[in-house]
Each structure stands twice: as C-alpha cells, then as structure tokens.
Coordinates of C-alpha atoms in Angstrom, one line a residue:
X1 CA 0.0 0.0 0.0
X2 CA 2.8 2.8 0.9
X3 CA 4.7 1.4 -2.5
X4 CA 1.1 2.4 -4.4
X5 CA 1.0 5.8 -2.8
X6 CA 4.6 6.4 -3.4
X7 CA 4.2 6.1 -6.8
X8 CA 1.5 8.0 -7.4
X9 CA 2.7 11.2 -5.7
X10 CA 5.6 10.9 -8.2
X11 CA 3.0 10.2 -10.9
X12 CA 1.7 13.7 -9.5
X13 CA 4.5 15.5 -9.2
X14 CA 5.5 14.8 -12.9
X15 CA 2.3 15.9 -14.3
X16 CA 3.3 19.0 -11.9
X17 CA 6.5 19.3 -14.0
X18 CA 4.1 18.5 -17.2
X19 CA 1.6 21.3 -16.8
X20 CA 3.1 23.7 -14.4
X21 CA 5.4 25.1 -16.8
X22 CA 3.2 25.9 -19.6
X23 CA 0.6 27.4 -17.4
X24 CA 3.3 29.4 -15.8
X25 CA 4.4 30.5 -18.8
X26 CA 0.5 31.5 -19.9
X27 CA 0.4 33.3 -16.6
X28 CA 3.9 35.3 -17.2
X29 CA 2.2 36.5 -20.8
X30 CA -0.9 37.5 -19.7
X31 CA 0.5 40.0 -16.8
X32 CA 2.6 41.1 -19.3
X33 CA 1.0 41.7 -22.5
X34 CA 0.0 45.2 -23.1
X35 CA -3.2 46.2 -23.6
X36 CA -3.9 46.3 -27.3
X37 CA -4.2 49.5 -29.0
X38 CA -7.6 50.8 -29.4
X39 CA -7.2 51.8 -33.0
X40 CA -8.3 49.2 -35.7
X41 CA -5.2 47.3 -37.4
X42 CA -3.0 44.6 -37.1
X43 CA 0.0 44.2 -34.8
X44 CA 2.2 41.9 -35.7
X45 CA 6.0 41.7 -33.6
X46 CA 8.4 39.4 -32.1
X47 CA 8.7 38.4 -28.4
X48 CA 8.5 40.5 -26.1
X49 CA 11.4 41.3 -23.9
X50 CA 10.6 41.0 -20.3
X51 CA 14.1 42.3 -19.1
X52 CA 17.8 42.7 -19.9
X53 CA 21.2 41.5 -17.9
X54 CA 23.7 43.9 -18.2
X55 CA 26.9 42.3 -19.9
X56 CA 30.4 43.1 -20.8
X57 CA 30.2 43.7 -24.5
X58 CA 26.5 44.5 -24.8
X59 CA 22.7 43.8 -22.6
X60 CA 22.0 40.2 -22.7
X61 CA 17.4 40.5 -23.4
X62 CA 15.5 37.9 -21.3
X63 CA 12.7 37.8 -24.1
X64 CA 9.4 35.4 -24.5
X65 CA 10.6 32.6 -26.6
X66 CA 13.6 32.1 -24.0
X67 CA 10.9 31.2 -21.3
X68 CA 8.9 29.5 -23.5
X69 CA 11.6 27.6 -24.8
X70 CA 12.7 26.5 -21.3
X71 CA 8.8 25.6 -20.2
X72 CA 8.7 23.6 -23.2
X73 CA 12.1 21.8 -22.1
X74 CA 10.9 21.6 -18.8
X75 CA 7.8 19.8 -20.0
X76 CA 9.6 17.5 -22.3
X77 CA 12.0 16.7 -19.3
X78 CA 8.3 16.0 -16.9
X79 CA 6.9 14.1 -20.0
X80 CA 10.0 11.4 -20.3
X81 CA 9.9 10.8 -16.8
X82 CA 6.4 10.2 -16.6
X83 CA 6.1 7.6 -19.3
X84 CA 8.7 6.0 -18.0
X85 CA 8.2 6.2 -14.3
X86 CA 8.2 2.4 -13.4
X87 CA 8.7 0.7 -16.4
X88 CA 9.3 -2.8 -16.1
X89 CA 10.8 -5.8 -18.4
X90 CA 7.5 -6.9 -19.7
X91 CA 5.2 -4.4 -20.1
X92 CA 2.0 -4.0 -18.1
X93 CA 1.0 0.0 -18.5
X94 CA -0.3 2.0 -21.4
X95 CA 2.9 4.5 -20.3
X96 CA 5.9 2.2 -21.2
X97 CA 4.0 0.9 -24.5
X98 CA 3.9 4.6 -25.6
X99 CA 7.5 5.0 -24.4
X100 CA 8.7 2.0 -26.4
X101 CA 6.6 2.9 -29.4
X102 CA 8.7 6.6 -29.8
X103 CA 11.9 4.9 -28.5
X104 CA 11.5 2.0 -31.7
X105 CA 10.4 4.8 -34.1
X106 CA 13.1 7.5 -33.7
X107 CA 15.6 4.7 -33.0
X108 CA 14.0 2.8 -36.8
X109 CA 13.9 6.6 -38.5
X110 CA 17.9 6.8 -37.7
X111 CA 18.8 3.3 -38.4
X112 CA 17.5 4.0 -42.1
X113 CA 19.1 7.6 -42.1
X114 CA 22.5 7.9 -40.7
X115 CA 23.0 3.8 -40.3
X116 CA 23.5 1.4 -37.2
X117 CA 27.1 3.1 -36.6
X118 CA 25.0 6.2 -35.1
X119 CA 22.3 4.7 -33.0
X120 CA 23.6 6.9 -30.1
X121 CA 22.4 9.7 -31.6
X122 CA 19.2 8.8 -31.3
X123 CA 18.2 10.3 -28.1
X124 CA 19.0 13.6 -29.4
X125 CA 17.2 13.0 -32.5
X126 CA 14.3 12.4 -30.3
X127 CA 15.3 15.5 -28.5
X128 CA 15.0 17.7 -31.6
X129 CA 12.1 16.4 -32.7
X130 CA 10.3 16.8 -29.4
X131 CA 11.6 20.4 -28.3
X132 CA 11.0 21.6 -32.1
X133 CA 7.4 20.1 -32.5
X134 CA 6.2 21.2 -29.1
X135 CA 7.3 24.8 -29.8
X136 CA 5.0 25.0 -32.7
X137 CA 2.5 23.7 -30.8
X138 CA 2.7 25.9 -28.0
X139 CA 1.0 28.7 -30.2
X140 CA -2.1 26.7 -29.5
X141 CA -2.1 28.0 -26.0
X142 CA -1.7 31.4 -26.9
X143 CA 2.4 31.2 -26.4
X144 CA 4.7 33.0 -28.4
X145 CA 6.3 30.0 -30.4
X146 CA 9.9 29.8 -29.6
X147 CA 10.3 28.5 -33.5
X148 CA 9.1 31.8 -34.5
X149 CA 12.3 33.1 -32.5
X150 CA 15.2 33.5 -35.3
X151 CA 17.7 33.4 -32.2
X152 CA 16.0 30.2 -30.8
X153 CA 16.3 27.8 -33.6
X154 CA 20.0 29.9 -34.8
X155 CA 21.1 28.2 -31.4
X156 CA 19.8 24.9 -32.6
X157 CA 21.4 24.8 -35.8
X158 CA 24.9 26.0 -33.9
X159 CA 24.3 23.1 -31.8
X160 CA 24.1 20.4 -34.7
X161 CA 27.0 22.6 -36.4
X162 CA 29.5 21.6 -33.7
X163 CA 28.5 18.2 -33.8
X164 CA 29.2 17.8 -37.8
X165 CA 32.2 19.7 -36.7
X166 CA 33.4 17.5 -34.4
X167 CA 32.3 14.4 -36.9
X168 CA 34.8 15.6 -39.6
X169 CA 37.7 16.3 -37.1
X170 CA 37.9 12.7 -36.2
X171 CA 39.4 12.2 -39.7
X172 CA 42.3 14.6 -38.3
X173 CA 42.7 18.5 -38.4
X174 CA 44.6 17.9 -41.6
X175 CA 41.9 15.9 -43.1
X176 CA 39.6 18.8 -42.3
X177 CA 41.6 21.6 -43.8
X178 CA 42.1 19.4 -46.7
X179 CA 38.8 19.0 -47.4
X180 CA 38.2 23.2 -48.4
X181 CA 40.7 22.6 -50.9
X182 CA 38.5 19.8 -52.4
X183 CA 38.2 18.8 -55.5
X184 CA 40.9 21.7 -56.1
X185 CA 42.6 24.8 -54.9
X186 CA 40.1 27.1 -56.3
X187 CA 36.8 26.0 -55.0
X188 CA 38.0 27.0 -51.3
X189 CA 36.4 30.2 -50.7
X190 CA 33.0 28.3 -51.8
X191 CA 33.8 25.6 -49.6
X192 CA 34.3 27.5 -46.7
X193 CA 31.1 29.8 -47.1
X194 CA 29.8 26.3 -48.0
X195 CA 30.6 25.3 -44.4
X196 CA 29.5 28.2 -42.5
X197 CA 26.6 28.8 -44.1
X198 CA 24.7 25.5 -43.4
X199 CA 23.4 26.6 -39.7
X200 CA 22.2 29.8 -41.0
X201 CA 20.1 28.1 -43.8
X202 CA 19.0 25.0 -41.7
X203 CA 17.8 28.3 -39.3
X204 CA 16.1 30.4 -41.6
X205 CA 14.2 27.7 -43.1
X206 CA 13.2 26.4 -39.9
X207 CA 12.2 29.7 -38.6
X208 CA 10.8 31.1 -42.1
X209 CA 8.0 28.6 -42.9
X210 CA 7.0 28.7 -39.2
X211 CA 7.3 33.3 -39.2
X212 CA 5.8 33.2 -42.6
X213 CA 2.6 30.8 -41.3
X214 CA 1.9 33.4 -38.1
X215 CA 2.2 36.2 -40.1
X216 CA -0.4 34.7 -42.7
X217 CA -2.6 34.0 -40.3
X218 CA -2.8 36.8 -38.3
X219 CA -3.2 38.8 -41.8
X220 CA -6.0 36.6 -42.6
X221 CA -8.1 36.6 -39.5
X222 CA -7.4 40.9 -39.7
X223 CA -9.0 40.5 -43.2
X224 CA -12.1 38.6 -42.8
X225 CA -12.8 40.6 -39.4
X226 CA -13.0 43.8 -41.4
X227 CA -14.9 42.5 -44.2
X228 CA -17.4 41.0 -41.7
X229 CA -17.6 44.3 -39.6
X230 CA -18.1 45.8 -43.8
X231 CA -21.0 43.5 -44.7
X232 CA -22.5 42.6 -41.9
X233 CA -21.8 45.7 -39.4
X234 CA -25.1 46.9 -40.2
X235 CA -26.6 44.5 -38.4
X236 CA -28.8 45.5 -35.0
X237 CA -27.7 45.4 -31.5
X238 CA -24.5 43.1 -30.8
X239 CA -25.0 41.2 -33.9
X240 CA -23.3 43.8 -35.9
X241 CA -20.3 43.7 -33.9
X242 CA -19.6 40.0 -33.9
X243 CA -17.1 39.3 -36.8
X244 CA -18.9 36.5 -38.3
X245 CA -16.7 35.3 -41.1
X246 CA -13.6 35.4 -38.8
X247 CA -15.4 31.9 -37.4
X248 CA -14.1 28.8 -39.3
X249 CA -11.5 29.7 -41.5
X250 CA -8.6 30.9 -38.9
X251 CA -9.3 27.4 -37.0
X252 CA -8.4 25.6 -40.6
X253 CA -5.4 27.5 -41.0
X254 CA -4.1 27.3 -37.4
X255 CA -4.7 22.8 -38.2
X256 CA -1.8 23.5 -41.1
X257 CA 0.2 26.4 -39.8
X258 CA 0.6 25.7 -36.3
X259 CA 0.0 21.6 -36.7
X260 CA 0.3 20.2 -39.7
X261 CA 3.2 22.4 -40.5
X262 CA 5.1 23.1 -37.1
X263 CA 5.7 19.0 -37.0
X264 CA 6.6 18.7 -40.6
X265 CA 9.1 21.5 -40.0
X266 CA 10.3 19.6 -37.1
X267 CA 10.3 16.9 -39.3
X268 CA 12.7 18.4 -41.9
X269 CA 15.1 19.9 -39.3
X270 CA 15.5 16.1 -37.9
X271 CA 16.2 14.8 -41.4
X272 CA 18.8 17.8 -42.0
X273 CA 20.3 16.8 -38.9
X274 CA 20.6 13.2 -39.3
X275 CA 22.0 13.6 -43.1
X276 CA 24.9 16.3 -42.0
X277 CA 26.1 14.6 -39.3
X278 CA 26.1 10.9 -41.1
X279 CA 28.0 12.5 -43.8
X280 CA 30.3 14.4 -42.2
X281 CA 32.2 11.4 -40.4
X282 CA 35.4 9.6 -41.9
X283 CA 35.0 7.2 -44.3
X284 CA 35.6 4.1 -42.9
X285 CA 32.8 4.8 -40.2
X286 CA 30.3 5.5 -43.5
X287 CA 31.4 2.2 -44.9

C-alpha cells in the first residue's frame, strides 16, 4: 500500500513538471502583454522582452521565446519521466508501451538515415524532434512560439553545427583543412562559405516557414474581421459587432500552420540533422 502511494505522488509530481510550466508561462504572458491599441489594425511583432542582464560587450534581453523555450524543455524533461516512471521488463502499462513505441520509431527513422554506426544519436534526435514540435504547438495555448524566434532555432542549428564539426575532425585536423581545398585549390572560398553557411540556412528555413505561417494568419483573420464588420456591421444590436466570417477559416489554418506544419518543420530539421552529421564522419565509419 505505501509502495502504491509512493508512486502516485511521483505520478503527480510529474504531471506537476508536465503542466506547471506551460501554465506558468500562460500566466507570465498575460501580466505582461500590453493592452492592445484601441485603434483598428493589425499588430504583428516578435517576443517580447521581459528584461535585460547587463553584460560586458553589450545587454544580454531575457525575451518570451527564452521562457517558453525553457517551459517547453521543462515539460519535455516531466513528460519522459512520466512515461517512464516504473517501467518494467515486460510491459504492463499503457505508459511504457507509448514510451517504447517513440523509443522504436526515432531509434527505426535513424537506423534508415545515418545507419547502425550512429544509433547513439538517437536520443538527441528524439530530443530535436520533441523540443521543435512542441514549440510549434505551443501557439495553440496562446504562447509565443519559440520556432518563431530566429535566435532560438539559430542556437539549434549551432548546436548540430559543432556536432558535424566535431564528426569531420575525427578524420584529423589535416583531413579537415584538406577538405576546403577539395576537388581543387580554387573551389575553397566556396567551400568555406559552404561550411559556415549550413546553420544559417538550416535556421532560416526552420524559422521562415513557421514566421511566414503566423504572419499569414494573423493577416487573414485581420482581413475577414473587417470584411465582416463591412457586410454585416449593419446589423442591429450586438450582432453587428460580432465578426462572423472570422469563425471557421482561422481554425483551418491554425490545423496547417501551427499543426500540420510546425511537426513537418520539425520533421525536416530532424532529417537535416541526421543527413549532416552521417556525412560528415570519416570514411571508414560511413562504410
């Protein structure tokens, strides 16, 4: 009996470390979002910055998609826990067999992609597919998406950066100043921008299709309010306030923009990950 209620405080106390977050971070936004301007339009900015550190070169900004980025971590971090919170060889909750179906389906998608040889990077596969997909997500609760954040995914793509780095160094430094040179001596300048330009694209795309999709959006749902307050404003009493045609459509384009293709943009960053890294190790560990 004390085993049984042990284990479901924990239970508890992850979904705590589940919800609590996000709420918290629904609670920070709406004590600090200004009150909209009272003049028709549409507003459309970037996180807002709650405060700044004072640093030696220049003000480090604590901004929105920083806290949401670390709720969304923090969630992730609850979720794994929870599913597998007292997992056992054979399994006998619906927890574990959810946990082993993601484990066998990240771990299957990098077999086929990178190759056996890089099964360990697996977990952080997972990682990036999680913490990438989520953020999207978390414009359904009214969050500022920290994938709409160019300095959020830029520090993703720095991330995998060092690792295809570090990949190409264990053929040797020389190996890897060779290879700007390659296939001769004048196609190094393009080889180096080649180099240093693949976390800046692997960014911008990220963060473009998932900007673009906001901004689309918010354009549309500006639209069809105005041209219900133009055709049906006329309307007695309350009715003619109600903007009518903004019901339906901005639902159908939050299923693609912030659903259908936040994951797919997860997706796609996952896959970019996976081919770079694979790649960019010697040849005898592609072989």
């Amino acid at each position: 009996m004390e085993n049984k209620t042990h284990f479901r405080v924990v239970d508890a106390l992850l979904l705590l470390l589940i919800i609590l977050p996000l709420v918290l971070a629904m609670g920070i936004k709406v004590c600090t979002t200004p009150d909209a301007p009272l003049e028709d339009g549409v507003v459309i900015s970037g996180a807002q910055i709650f405060f700044t550190i004072p640093m030696p070169l220049q003000e480090w900004p604590i901004t929105e998609a920083q806290v949401n980025s670390w709720a969304i971590i923090l969630s992730v971090l609850g979720l794994c826990l929870y599913l597998t919170h007292g997992i056992v060889v054979i399994p006998n909750s619906k927890r574990q067999l959810v946990a082993e179906w993601i484990v066998e389906k990240v771990s299957n998608l990098v077999r086929s992609n990178m190759g056996a040889k890089f099964m360990d990077f697996a977990p952080f596969v997972a990682a990036i597919l999680a913490l990438s997909a989520l953020s999207s997500l978390s414009s359904l609760l009214g969050l500022f998406a920290p994938t709409s954040d160019f300095n959020i995914v830029l520090g993703w793509a720095l991330l995998v950066f060092i690792l295809i780095t570090h990949m190409k160094l264990k053929a040797g430094l020389w190996e890897y100043i060779k290879s700007f040179f390659s296939p001769i001596f004048v196609f190094a300048p393009l080889n180096i921008i080649s180099e240093f330009v693949t976390p800046l694209s692997m960014s911008f795309r990220h963060y473009g299709n998932v900007m673009s999709g906001m901004v689309i959006s918010a354009l549309i749902a500006y639209a069809l309010r105005s041209l219900s307050a133009m055709l049906l404003g006329s309307l007695p009493g309350i009715l003619g306030s109600i903007p009518f045609l903004q019901v339906g459509l901005p639902a159908v384009l939050s299923l693609y923009f912030d659903i259908f293709s936040g994951c797919m943009q997860a997706f796609i960053f996952a896959m970019l990950t996976m081919m770079f890294v694979s790649t960019a190790g010697p040849e005898e560990e592609l072989s």
